[in-house]
Short mmCIF file of C-alpha atoms in Angstrom, two decimals:
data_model
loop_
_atom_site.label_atom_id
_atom_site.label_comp_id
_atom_site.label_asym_id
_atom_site.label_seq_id
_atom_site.Cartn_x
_atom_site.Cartn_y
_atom_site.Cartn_z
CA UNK A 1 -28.99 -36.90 -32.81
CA UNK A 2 -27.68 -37.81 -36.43
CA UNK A 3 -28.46 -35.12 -38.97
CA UNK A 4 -28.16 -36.62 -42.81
CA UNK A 5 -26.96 -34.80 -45.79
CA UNK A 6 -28.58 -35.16 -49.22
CA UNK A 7 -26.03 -34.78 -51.95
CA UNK A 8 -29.00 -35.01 -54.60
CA UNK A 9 -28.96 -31.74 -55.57
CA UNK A 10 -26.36 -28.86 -55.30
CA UNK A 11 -28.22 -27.12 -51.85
CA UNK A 12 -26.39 -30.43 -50.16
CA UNK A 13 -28.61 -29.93 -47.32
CA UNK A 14 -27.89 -30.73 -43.81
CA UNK A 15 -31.27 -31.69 -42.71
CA UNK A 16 -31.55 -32.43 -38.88
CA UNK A 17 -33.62 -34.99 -37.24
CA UNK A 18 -37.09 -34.38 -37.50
CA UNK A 19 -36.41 -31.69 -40.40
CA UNK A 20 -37.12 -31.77 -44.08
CA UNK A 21 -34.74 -30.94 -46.95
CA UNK A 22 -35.17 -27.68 -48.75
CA UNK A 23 -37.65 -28.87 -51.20
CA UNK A 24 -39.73 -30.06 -48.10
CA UNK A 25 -40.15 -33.92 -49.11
CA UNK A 26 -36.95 -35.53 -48.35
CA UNK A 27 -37.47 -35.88 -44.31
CA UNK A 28 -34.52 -37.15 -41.50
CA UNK A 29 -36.10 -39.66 -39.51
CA UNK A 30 -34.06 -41.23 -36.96
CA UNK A 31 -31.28 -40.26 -38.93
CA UNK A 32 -32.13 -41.85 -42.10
CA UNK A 33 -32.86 -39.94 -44.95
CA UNK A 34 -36.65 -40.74 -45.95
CA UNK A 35 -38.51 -39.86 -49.92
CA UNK A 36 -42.41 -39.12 -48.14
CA UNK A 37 -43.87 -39.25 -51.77
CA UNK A 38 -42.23 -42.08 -52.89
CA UNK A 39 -45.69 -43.53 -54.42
CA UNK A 40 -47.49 -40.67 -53.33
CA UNK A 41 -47.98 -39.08 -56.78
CA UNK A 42 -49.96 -35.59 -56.04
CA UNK A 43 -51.01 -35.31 -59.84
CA UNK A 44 -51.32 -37.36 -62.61
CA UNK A 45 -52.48 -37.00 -66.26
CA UNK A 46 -52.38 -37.83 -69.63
CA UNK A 47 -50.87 -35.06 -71.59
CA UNK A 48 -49.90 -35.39 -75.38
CA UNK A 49 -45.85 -35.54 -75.55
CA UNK A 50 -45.94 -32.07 -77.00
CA UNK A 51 -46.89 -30.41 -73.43
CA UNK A 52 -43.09 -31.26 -72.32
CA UNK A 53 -42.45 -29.54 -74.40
CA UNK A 54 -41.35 -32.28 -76.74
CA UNK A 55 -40.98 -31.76 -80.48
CA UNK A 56 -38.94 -34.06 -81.61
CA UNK A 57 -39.30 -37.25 -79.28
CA UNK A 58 -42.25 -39.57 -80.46
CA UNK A 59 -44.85 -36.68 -81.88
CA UNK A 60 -48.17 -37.11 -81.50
CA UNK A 61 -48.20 -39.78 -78.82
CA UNK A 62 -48.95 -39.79 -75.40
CA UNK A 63 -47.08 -39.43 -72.08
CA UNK A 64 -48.32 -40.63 -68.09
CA UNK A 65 -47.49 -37.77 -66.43
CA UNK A 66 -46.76 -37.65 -62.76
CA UNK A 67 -45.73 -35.31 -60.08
CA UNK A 68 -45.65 -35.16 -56.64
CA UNK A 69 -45.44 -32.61 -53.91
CA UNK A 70 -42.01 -30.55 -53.11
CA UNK A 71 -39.55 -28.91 -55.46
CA UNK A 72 -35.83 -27.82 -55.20
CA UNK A 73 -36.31 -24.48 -56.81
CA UNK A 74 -38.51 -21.50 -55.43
CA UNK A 75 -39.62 -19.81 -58.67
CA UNK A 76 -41.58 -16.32 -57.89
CA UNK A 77 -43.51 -17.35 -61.44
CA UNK A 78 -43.90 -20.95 -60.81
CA UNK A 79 -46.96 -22.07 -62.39
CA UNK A 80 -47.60 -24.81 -60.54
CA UNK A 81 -46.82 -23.43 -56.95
CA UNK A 82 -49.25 -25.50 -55.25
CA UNK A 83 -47.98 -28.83 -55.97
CA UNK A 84 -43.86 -27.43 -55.47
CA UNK A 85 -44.17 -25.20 -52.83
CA UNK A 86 -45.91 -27.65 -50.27
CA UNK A 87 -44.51 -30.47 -48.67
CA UNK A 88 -46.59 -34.62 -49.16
CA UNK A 89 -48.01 -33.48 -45.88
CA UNK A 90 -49.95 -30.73 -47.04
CA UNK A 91 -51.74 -31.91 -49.88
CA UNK A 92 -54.46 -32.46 -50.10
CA UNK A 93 -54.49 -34.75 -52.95
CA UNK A 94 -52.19 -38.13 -51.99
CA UNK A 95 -53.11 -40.96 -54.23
CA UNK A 96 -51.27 -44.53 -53.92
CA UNK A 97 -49.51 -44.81 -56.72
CA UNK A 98 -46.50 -47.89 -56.46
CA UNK A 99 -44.11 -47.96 -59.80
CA UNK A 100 -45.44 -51.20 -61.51
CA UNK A 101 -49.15 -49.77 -61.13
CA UNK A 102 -47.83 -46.57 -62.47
CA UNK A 103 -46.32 -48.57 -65.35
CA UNK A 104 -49.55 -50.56 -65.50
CA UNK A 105 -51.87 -47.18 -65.74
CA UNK A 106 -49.85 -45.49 -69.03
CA UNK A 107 -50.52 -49.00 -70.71
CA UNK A 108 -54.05 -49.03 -70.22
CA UNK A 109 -54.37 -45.72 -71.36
CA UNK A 110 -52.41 -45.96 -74.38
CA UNK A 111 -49.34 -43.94 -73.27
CA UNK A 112 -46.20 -44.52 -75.15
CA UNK A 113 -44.44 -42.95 -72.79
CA UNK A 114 -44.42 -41.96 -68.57
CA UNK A 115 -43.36 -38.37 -67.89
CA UNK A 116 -42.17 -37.16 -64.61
CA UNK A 117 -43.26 -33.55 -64.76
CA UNK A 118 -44.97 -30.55 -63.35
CA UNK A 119 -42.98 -29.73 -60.28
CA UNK A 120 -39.22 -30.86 -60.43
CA UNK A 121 -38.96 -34.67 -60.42
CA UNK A 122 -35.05 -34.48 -58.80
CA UNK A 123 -37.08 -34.14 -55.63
CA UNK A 124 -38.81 -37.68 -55.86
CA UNK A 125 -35.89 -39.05 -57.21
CA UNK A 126 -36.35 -42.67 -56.22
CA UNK A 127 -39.50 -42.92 -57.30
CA UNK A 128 -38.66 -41.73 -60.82
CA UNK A 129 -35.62 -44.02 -60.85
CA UNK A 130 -38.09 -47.18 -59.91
CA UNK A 131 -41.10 -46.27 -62.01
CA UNK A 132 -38.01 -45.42 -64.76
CA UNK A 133 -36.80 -49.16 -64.58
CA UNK A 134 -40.13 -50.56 -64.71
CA UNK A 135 -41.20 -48.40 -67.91
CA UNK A 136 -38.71 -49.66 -69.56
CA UNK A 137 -39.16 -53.54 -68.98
CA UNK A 138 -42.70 -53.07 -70.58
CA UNK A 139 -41.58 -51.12 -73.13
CA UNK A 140 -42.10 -47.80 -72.11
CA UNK A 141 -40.38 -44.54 -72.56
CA UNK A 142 -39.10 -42.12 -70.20
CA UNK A 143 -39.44 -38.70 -70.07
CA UNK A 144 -37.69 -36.04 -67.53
CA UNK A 145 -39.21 -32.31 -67.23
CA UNK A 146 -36.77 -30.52 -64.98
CA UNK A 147 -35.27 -27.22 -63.95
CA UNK A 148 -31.87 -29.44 -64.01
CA UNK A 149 -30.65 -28.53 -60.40
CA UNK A 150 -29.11 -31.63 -59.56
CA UNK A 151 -25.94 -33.12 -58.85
CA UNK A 152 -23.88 -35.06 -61.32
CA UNK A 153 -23.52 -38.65 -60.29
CA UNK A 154 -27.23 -38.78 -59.42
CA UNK A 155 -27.95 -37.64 -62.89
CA UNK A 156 -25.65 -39.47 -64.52
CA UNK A 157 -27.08 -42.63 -62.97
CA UNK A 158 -30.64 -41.20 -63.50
CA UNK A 159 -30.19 -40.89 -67.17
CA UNK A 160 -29.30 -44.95 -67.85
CA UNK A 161 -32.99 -45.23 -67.30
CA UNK A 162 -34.48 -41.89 -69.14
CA UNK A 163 -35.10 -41.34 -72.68
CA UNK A 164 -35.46 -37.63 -73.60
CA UNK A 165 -35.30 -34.39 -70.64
CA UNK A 166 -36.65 -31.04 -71.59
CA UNK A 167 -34.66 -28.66 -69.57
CA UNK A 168 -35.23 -25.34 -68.51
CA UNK A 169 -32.67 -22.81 -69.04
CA UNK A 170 -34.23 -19.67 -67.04
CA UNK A 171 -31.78 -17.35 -68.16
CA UNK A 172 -28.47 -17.27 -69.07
CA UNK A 173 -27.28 -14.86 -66.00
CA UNK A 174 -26.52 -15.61 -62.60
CA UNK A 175 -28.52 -12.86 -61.03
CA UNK A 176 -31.53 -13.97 -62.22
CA UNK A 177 -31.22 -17.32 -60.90
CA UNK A 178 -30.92 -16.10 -57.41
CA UNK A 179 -33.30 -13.76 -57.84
CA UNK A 180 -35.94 -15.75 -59.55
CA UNK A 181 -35.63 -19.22 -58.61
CA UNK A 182 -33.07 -19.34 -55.12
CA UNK A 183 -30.84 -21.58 -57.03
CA UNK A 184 -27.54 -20.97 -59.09
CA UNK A 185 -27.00 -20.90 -62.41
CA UNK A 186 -23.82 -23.53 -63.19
CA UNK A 187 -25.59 -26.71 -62.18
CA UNK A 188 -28.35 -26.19 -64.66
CA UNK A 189 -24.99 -25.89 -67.22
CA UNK A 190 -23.50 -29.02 -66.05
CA UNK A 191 -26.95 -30.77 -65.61
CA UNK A 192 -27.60 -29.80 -69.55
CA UNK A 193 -23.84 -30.84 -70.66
CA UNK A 194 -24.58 -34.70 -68.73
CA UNK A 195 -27.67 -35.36 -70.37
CA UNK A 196 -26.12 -34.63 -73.82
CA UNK A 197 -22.94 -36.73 -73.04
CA UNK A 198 -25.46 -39.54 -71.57
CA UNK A 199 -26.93 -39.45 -75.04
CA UNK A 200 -30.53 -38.92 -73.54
CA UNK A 201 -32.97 -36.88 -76.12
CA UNK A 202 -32.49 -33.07 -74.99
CA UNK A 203 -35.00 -30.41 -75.54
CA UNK A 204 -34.36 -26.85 -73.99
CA UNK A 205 -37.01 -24.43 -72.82
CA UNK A 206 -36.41 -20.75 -71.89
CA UNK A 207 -39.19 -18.69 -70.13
CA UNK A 208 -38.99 -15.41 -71.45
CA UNK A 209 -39.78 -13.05 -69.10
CA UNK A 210 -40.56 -9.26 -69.63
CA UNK A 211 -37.78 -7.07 -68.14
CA UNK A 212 -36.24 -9.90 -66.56
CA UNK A 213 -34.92 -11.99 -68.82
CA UNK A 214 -35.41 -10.70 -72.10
CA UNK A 215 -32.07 -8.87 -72.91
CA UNK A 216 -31.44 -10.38 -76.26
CA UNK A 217 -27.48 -9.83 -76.23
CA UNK A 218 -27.73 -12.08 -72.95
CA UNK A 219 -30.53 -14.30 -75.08
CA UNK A 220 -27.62 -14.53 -78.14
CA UNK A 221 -24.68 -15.43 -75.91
CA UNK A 222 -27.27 -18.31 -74.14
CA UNK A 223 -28.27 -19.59 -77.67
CA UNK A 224 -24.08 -19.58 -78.13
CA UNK A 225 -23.26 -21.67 -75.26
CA UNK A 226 -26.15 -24.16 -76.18
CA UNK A 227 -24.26 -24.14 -80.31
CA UNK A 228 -21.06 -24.34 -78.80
CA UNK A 229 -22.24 -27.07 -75.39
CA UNK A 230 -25.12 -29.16 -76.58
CA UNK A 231 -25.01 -29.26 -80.22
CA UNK A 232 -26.97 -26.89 -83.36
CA UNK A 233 -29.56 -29.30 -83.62
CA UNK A 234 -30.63 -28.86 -79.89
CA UNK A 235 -34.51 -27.75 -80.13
CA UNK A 236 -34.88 -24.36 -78.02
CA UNK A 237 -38.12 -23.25 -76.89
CA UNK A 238 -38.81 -19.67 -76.13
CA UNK A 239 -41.94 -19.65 -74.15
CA UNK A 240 -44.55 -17.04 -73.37
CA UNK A 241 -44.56 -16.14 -69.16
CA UNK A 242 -48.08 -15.22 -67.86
CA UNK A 243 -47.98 -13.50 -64.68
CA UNK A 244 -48.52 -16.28 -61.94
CA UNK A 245 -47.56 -16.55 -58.48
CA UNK A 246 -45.33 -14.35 -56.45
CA UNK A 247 -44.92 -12.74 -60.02
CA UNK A 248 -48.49 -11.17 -61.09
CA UNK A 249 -46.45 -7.25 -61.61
CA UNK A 250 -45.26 -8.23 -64.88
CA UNK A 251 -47.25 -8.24 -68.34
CA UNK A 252 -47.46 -11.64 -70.40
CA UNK A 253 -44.41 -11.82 -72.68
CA UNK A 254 -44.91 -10.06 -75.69
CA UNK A 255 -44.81 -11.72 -79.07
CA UNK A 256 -42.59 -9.51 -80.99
CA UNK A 257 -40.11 -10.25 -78.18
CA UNK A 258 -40.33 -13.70 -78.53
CA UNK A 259 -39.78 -13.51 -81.81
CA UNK A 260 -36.66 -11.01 -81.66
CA UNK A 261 -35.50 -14.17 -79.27
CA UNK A 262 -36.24 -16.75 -81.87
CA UNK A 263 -34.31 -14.56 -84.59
CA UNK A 264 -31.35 -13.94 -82.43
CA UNK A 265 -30.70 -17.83 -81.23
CA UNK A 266 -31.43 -18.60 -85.31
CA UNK A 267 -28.39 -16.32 -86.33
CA UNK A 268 -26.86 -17.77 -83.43
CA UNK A 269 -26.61 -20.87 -84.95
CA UNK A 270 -29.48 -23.02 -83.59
CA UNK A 271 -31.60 -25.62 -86.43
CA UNK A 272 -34.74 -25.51 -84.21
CA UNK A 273 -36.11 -22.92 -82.17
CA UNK A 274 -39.71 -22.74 -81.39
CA UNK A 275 -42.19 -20.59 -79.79
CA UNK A 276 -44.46 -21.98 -77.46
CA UNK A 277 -47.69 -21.18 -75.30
CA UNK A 278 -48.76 -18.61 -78.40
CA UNK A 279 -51.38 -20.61 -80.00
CA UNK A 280 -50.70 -20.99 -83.69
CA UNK A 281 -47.68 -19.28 -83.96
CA UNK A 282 -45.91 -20.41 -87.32
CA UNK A 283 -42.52 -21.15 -85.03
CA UNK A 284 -44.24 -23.14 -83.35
CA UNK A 285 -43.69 -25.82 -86.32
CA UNK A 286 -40.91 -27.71 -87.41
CA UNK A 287 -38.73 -26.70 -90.62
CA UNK A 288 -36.15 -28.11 -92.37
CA UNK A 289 -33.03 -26.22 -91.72
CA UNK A 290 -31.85 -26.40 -94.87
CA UNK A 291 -34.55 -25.31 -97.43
CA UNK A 292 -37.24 -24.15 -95.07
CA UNK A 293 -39.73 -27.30 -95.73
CA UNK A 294 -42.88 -27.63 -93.16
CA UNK A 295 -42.26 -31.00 -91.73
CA UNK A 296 -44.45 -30.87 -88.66
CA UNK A 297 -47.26 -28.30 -88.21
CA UNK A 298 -48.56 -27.57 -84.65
CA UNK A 299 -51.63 -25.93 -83.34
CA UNK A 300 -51.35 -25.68 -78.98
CA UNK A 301 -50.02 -29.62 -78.34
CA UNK A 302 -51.99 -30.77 -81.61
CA UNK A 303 -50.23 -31.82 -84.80
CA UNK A 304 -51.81 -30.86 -87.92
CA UNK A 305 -49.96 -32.21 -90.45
CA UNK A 306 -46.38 -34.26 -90.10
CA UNK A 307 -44.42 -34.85 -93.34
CA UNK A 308 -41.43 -36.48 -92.32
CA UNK A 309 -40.20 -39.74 -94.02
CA UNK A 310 -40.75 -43.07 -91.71
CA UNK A 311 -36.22 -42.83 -91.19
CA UNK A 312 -37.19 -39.25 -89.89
CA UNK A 313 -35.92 -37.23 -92.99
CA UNK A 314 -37.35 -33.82 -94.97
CA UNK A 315 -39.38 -35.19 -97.65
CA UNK A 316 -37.61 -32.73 -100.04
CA UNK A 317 -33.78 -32.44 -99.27
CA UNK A 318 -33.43 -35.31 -97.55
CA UNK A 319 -31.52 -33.67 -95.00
CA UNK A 320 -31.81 -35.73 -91.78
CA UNK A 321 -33.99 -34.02 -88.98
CA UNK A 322 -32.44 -35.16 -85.32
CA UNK A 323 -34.88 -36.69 -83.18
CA UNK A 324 -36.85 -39.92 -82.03
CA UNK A 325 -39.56 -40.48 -84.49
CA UNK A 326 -40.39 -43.73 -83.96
CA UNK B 1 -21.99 7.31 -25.67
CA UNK B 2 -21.70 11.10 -25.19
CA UNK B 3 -18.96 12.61 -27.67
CA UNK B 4 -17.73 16.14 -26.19
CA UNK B 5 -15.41 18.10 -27.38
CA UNK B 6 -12.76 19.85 -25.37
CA UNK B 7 -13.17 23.82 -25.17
CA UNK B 8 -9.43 23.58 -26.42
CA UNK B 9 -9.99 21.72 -29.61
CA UNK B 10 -13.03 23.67 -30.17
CA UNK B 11 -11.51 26.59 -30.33
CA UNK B 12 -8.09 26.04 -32.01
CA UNK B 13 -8.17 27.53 -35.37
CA UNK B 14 -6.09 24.51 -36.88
CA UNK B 15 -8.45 22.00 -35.65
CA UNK B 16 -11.86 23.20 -35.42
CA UNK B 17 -14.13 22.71 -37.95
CA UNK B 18 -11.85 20.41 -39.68
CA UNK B 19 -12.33 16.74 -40.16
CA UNK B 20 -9.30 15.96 -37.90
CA UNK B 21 -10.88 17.68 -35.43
CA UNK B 22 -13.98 15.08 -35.67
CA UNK B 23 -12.56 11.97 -35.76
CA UNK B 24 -10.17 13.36 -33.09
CA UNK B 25 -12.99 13.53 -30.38
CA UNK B 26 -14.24 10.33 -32.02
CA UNK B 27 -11.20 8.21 -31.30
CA UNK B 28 -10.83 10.22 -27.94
CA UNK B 29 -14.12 9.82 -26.24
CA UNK B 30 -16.23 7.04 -28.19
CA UNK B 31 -13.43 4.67 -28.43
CA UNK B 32 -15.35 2.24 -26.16
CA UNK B 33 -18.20 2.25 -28.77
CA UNK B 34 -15.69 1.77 -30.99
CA UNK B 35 -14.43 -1.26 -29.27
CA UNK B 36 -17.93 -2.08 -28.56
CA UNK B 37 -18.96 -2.24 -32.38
CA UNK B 38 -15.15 -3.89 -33.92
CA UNK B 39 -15.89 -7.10 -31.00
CA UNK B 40 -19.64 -7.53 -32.24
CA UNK B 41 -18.70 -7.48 -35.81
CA UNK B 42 -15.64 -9.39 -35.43
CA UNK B 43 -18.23 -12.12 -32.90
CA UNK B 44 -20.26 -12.65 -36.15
CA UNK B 45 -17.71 -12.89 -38.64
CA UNK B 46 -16.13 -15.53 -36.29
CA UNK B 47 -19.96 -17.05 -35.64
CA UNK B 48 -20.39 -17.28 -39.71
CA UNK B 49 -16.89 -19.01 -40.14
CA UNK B 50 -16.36 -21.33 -37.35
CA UNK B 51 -19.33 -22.10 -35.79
CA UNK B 52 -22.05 -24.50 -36.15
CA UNK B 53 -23.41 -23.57 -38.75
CA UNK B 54 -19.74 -22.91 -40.91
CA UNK B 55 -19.26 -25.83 -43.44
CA UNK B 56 -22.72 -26.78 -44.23
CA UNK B 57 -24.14 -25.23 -47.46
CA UNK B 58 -27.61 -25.92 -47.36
CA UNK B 59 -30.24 -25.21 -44.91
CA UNK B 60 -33.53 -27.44 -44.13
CA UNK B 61 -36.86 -26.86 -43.46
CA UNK B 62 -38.59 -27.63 -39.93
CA UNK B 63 -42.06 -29.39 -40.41
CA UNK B 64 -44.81 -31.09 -38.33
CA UNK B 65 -42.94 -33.99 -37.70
CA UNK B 66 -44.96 -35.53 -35.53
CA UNK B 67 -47.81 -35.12 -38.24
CA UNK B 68 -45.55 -36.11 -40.81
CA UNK B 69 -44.25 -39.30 -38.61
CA UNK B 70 -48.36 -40.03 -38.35
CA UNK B 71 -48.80 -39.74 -41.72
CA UNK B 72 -46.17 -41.90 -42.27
CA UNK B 73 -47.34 -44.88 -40.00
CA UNK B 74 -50.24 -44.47 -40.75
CA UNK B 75 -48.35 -45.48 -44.64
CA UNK B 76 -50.20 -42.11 -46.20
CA UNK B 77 -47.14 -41.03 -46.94
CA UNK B 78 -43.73 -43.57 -48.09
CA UNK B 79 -40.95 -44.29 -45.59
CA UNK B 80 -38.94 -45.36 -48.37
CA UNK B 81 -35.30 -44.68 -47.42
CA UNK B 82 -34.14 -41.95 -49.59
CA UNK B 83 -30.77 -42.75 -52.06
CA UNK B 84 -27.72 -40.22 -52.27
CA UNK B 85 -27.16 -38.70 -48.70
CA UNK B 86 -24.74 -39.56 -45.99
CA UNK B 87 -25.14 -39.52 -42.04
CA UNK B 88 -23.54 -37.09 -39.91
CA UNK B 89 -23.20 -37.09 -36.25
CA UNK B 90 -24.81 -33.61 -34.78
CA UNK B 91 -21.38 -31.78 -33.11
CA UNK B 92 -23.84 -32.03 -29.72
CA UNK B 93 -23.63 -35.65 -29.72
CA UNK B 94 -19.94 -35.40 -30.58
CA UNK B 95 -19.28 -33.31 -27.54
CA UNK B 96 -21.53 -35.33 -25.27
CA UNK B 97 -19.32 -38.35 -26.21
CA UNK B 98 -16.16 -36.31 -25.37
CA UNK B 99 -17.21 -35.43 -22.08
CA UNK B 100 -17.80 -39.00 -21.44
CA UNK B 101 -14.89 -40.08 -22.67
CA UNK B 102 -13.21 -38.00 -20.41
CA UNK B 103 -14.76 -39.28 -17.24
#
C-alpha cells in the first residue's frame, strides 16, 4: 500500500490508496496521485470579465469560464455548492473538454480571455496550468478566481502562465476562517502577497457577511494590511452575501453596511473599492482617485459609459489609473 | 466505583463537611477510577502524538473507488497523473517488510 501526499494546497493531505484528497478530486490510485477532472470541465460559460469580479483587467470583454467538480474550501455560504462540494464522480454534468479545444471554444466565441472560476480552480490544477499554456500561445488571457488556499511553489509556478487573479479575502480573522470555510487564514495572506510579487493583475473580493464578518475595526485593519501588503491601488470589492447553502439563518448584507465598509477601507488608504452584487450602486463605478472623475460606469456586469484615455489615464487629471486596459 | 466515607471522618468536626474531607475519601476509595481515567487520557494523548495518524496534517476522503476506477476506464473521468505530491510507503507495508527482513 503506498499512500501519496499532495503538497498543492496547505491541508497536505495524506490520501491513501483508493481515497480522494480533501477536495474529493485528486484520487490515489495505485499509489499515484491522479486529477479525475482533468478535461472533465463540470460548467462552462461565457461570462463578461466583470463577473470575476474584474474591473480593471480588459473591461467590457469576454472571459471562457470553466470549472469543474471538487473544491479545497468548505464554505457554509458557498454559492455554488453543487459543483464544490461533490466529487467528478457525482456529477452529473461531465463534458470532454481537452485544453486546446478549450482554447479553441473561447476563440470561436469571441472570448478575450479563459477564466478558471466558480468553484476553486487550485483543485484542477493541471488542467488550469495546460489550458493556461495553451491560452497563451493563441493569444489568450488568463484569468484565476480563487479563495487563494494554496501552497507557494505551486502558485508561484501557476502564475508564469496567469494574467490577473481575483482573490477572496473572507475576512480578516482567523476564527472565521475555521468557522466558515475549514481552512486557515495565513495562506490566503501569502497566496495574495505571491501573486503581487509575480506581477499577475490582482483584484480582491471580500464577502461581507451580516454578524460574521462585518466588524468594521476588523474591516479597517484588513483594508490596512492590503495598503501596507499589496499596494493602494489594489481594487477591493465588498460584496453583498445572500443567504445560500448551509448559511440560509442570516439576512442579505445590508447596504448601509457595505457602504460603512467601503468608507472605512477608503480612509484606510485604498484608490478603488467597489461594491458589488447591488445593482446600480454608484461604487460600483470607477473614479479617479484624485479629483473624483467617472471613468467607468457599471450597471450589474454591463458598462455604461468608459472614459478612460486609450494609455489608460483620467481624461481630466491625467493621473494614471492601474490596470490592463488593453 | 462506590465512594464511602468512614464513620470516623464523617464525624470529626475538623474534617467533615469540609473540602478536605471530600477529596480525602476521593483519593482514598476511588483512586482506581482515578487511575482508570489518568491511563485513558494519557492512551489518547499518546494515540494523538505518536501514532499513526501523528505527523500527517491533512485527512482524505474515502469514495466509491471502484466506481470511480470504472469511471475512469471507462475514460469518463481523466487519469491524468496529478503534479505536486510525493509517495509515501503506508507504516503497514513498512512493518511487513521488517518482519521479513527479519526472517
Amino acid at each position: 500500500m503506498t499512500d501519496v501526499t499532495c503538497e498543492l494546497c496547505p491541508r497536505g493531505c495524506v490520501i491513501p490508496e483508493g481515497a480522494a484528497g480533501d477536495c474529493r478530486i485528486r484520487v490515489n490510485r495505485d499509489g499515484r496521485l491522479v486529477a479525475t477532472t482533468y478535461g472533465r470541465p463540470s460548467a462552462i460559460h461565457i461570462d463578461p470579465i466583470e463577473k470575476k469580479p474584474l474591473n480593471h483587467f480588459r473591461p467590457t470583454t469576454l472571459a471562457f469560464s470553466v470549472a469543474t467538480a471538487g473544491c479545497n474550501l468548505h464554505c457554509l455560504n458557498c454559492q455554488n455548492w453543487q459543483l464544490s462540494q461533490h466529487g467528478g464522480d457525482e456529477m452529473e454534468v461531465l463534458l470532454h473538454l481537452e485544453p486546446d479545444e478549450v482554447v479553441r471554444a473561447a476563440r470561436q466565441e469571441h472570448c478575450q480571455s479563459v477564466a478558471y472560476t466558480y468553484s476553486d480552480p487550485i483543485v484542477f490544477y493541471e488542467y488550469v496550468y495546460d489550458t493556461a499554456e495553451r491560452a497563451h500561445q493563441a493569444g489568450l488571457s488568463n484569468v484565476f478566481v480563487t479563495a487563494g488556499y494554496i501552497n507557494r511553489r505551486p502558485l508561484q509556478q501557476l502564475c508564469r502562465v496567469l494574467d490577473a487573479s481575483n482573490t477572496d479575502l473572507k475576512a480578516f480573522d482567523e476564527g472565521f476562517y475555521e468557522r466558515v470555510n475549514s481552512a486557515t487564514l495565513k495562506p490566503v495572506l501569502d497566496a495574495l502577497v505571491t501573486q503581487r510579487e509575480e506581477g499577475i493583475w490582482l483584484e480582491v473580493t471580500n464577502l461581507v457577511i451580516p454578524t460574521l464578518n462585518d466588524d468594521l475595526a476588523m474591516i479597517r485593519r484588513m483594508a490596512k494590511w492590503i495598503v501596507t501588503n499589496l499596494g493602494p491601488d489594489t481594487p477591493l470589492h465588498f460584496s453583498q452575501f445572500y443567504p445560500m447553502y448551509r448559511m440560509r439563518n442570516l439576512p442579505p448584507t445590508p447596504v448601509e453596511t457595505l457602504e460603512k465598509a467601503h468608507r472605512e477601507a477608503r480612509d484606510a488608504g485604498l484608490n478603488y473599492v467597489y461594491i458589488g452584487n447591488v445593482m446600480g450602486h454608484r461604487y460600483a463605478n470607477t473614479y479617479c482617485p484624485r479629483d473624483g472623475t467617472l471613468l467607468i460606469k457599471r450597471t450589474g456586469f454591463h458598462v455604461d459609459e468608459y472614459h478612460l484615455t486609450p494609455d489608460g489615464r483620467c481624461p481630466l487629471c491625467k493621473e494614471p489609473i492601474p490596470g490592463v486596459w488593453q | 466505583m462506590c465512594a464511602r466515607a468512614t464513620t470516623t471522618d464523617r464525624h470529626d468536626p475538623k474534617i467533615a463537611g469540609s473540602r478536605w474531607w471530600r477529596l480525602r475519601r476521593v483519593l482514598h476509595h476511588d483512586w482506581p477510577a482515578i487511575l482508570l481515567l489518568i491511563l485513558t487520557l494519557g492512551s489518547i494523548v499518546g494515540y494523538l502524538e505518536i501514532g499513526p495518524g501523528a505527523g500527517s496534517r491533512g485527512g482524505y476522503r474515502v469514495i466509491d473507488f471502484a466506481r470511480v476506477r470504472r469511471l475512469m476506464d471507462s475514460g469518463q473521468l481523466s487519469t491524468q497523473e496529478a503534479r505536486w505530491y510525493h509517495r509515501t510507503e503506508a507504516a503497514e507495508e513498512e512493518n511487513h517488510s521488517v518482519a521479513q527482513r527479519s526472517k
